[in-house]
Amino acid sequence: MGSKYVFLVSQIICLWLLAPLTQADQHQRETYIIYMGDRINLDIPAKSLHIEMLSGVLHSVPSHKVSEHLLYTYDNFHGCVALLTENEAKIIAGMDGVVSIFPNEKIYHHTTRSWDFMGFPQTVERSNIESDVIVGVIDTGIWPESQSFRDDGFGPPPTKWKGRCQTSLNFTCNNKIIGAQYFRADGNLSKDEVASPRDTNGHGTHTASTIAGGIVETASFLGLGEGIARGGVPSARIAVYKPCWSDEGCLQADVLAAFDAAISDGVDIISVSLGSRSHAVPYFRDPIAIGAFHAMKKGILTSASAGNKGPGLQTLSNFAPWLLSVGAATMDRKFSTKVQLDNGMVFEGISLNTFDLENKTFPLIYGGDSPDNIFSNSSESRFCKKDSLNKTLVEGKIVVCDILLRHTEDEVFVDGAAGTIMHFVEPHYYDIALSFPLPASYIRADDAARVISYTRNLTSTPFGTIHKSVEVKDTSAPYVASFSSRGPHPFSPHILKPDVIAPGVDILAAWSPVGSVSQVEGDPRSVPYTILSGTSMACPHATAVAAYVKSFHPTWSAAAIRSALMTTALPMSRATNEEAELAYGSGHINPLKAVQPGLVYDAAEGDYVKFLCSQDLDDIDIRLITGDNSTSCHQGIRNTTNNWDLNYPSIALTTSLGPFDTIFTRTVTNVGSSNSTYNVVVTTPQDQALSIKVQPSVLSFKTLGQKLSFTVRVSGSIGIRALMSASLVWDDGHHQVRSPIVVFNLS
Ligand SMILES: *[C@@H]1O[C@H](CO)[C@@H](O)[C@H](O)[C@H]1NC(C)=O
Ligand SMILES: *[C@@H]1O[C@H](CO)[C@@H](O)[C@H](O)[C@H]1NC(C)=O
Ligand SMILES: *[C@@H]1O[C@H](CO)[C@@H](O)[C@H](O)[C@H]1NC(C)=O
Ligand SMILES: *[C@@H]1O[C@H](CO)[C@@H](O)[C@H](O)[C@H]1NC(C)=O
Ligand SMILES: *[C@@H]1O[C@H](CO)[C@@H](O)[C@H](O)[C@H]1NC(C)=O
Ligand SMILES: *[C@@H]1O[C@H](CO)[C@@H](O)[C@H](O)[C@H]1NC(C)=O
Ligand SMILES: *[C@@H]1O[C@H](CO)[C@@H](O)[C@H](O)[C@H]1NC(C)=O
Ligand SMILES: *[C@@H]1O[C@H](CO)[C@@H](O)[C@H](O)[C@H]1NC(C)=O
Ligand SMILES: *[C@@H]1O[C@H](CO)[C@@H](O)[C@H](O)[C@H]1NC(C)=O
């Protein structure tokens, strides 16, 4: 372990950051995304309109050079990407027809045991058209040679497929990976990147294999998590869209181009485990929300990660009401890494330690006692920050480090050490196992106090070792992972988000052999499978279930598929997550139930438009977005359509201190059996002043596809910083169609 390692604690957990845009020079041109709503008259080539628009603004540019400033013209909506100065961008922002213009910022990418854990065994009933389902994965590309993407037994791509494979160098597609494209508007790739859909990072290979990887009999991460690796829909096809590059993240213009291509190509579901770490931005300034909106119009559901900024409230990303927003849950398998001291004390830690020290012990040293006195003092070296430790002192030793909040970007630096024992100073999250390029374990705060005391004060020759990780059972699973982002929704608190949770902790899936397993540069381990945590890992599980539902119900809308996942989700308990529905939404995905939901809460573009009107979008923007100049948010709509009446499969009410009384309207569509009668079952907490009244309390359906509406009157009284949970279930004896109801006052 003589080599030098620098690792970013934040990068390890949040594969999912946003770099702030550096302040641009007034006159320097930067890339901007200009969004102008729905497709315009198809007779006029959009590109010529875009050039015309730019010509009117780029006065300092000779007219024959204007087109060089147009980097993209999108197809499925009216929009483009252009190089502009800040002033030019301001002029365009004021033009008729422009919904939004925003700088091209970066977003970053945030077993298979998990399927068995949720009661979805390999032998489950499959639709014979599963292989017609195409899942578009927007990520870092794919490693096509992975065992998980073999195409044995696959026929040619479904006839509806219109995409292509950007073969380059030695990248080729097959009948499993039926398409692959990369996106980079500025063409500015770093030296070690190849212009290819090949995944040199690993993240995209991991997410794609979780969704639709084939069955691989024995897979493990260097012995850890050994078992059968498989995706949720092993017969489905994968279409790869790569806007994300190894360590430079993903530019928003490229992410939007990836959506544009996926929509044109005819994918059935889109999966995006990406997001911004900056403040929540309005829907039509967010490329994922814009792309997903136009996908929804074509019946394509977008499944997206909810973010890794938990456990604080209102930390969500990807919260647009036309998205499926997925939080991360734990599984019953944990990885335990014991730390043993020479005095006989043993502490149970957590990490993915694949290194076997064979019980050999090493001298221990506390980071705070080994500062590099030139560049640092002990108040910095205790956190093992970059360049804070004296290399001579730590060489060959196990360094004990205090780690600050994991969301800080402090680099932990263990130069030449034999290993590291770490603990979070506070808060103390202890639910995910991380991988490091040297023997490492995270221990609990009270154990850390004892290790530090032994190391510093109890002996002059402190020695210890770190054992290889072993699997242990966690009987309290599933619960929401600490890092998973929580609601409420930043703009529309009446929309409950995340929608569902799915396994996102310690997930084994395929990896790129050239990607770093620990996200640490210089980690020499090259592996075909690895274990990762994040909402990035939860999202592909929900995507796969959505694809599974789609394979049985190919004509269902995006909202109907999402409804099926939500109303059949396994209810979670507040006992393990105090933020309750704001952490787990409708609950944990339940694939087998999701194909037979009985009733669905459907919604179409018009429903979202009414919702947007209630969000004070003006008529001009609404007309641009819908592409229909007869749409209008006239007073009638504004007054009568409260945003809590979007036909959503869950009910949330934010209210101020004291009494509340609100009526929600919902409509369900019968997709179970033609002749069916559903009775309402309402469960309210006994100790809370909450009353739920449903009218009517019986819904009798005569035909399939029949829609019936009902109202839910939610009334009661709420205290300060309180949250009340209830549920509404429509039950016909076979199907239990459940919607969570949550009332909260967070002020
Ligand atoms: C692809 O080609 C490059 C350059 O020739 C080579 O380094 C790499 O190993 C090849 N990868 C695979 C998977 O064949
Ligand atoms: C290209 O990328 C390099 C390094 O990533 C950066 O320094 C440079 O400014 C970029 N050039 C342009 C034109 O964006
Ligand atoms: C390490 O110790 C454990 C028990 O203390 C023992 O079972 C194991 O065989 C030892 N390993 C080696 C390589 O000595
Ligand atoms: C590092 O530690 C060694 C050994 O104690 C010492 O000789 C050296 O001066 C230290 N270097 C710095 C920069 O503190
Ligand atoms: C340690 O260094 C930091 C940063 O340089 C400084 O703020 C702090 O006062 C120093 N502490 C001591 C005890 O010298
Ligand atoms: C433990 O040792 C450290 C460094 O040797 C010293 O600063 C500290 O005061 C000691 N603590 C106790 C409780 O003796
Ligand atoms: C929509 O806009 C077009 C072009 O501006 C116009 O010709 C047409 O009459 C408008 N239609 C309605 C219903 O306002
Ligand atoms: C809608 O609300 C506005 C302002 O609150 C009011 O003036 C108007 O009469 C209302 N219109 C209807 C149809 O209720
Ligand atoms: C529906 O139920 C009614 C009353 O239970 C029964 O008379 C009728 O035959 C049923 N229709 C179908 C299509 O099952």
Coordinates of C-alpha atoms in Angstrom, one line a residue, residues 70 86 308 348 389 429 439-440 534 543 587 676:
L70 CA -25.6 27.2 -32.8
E86 CA -24.4 37.3 -21.0
N308 CA -28.6 12.0 -2.3
E348 CA -18.0 -3.8 14.3
L389 CA -0.7 14.4 7.4
Y429 CA -24.9 7.9 9.4
P439 CA -8.2 -1.5 4.1
A440 CA -10.8 0.7 5.7
G534 CA -27.2 6.0 -4.0
T543 CA -37.3 1.7 -14.0
G587 CA -43.7 3.1 0.0
S676 CA -66.0 -5.0 -9.9

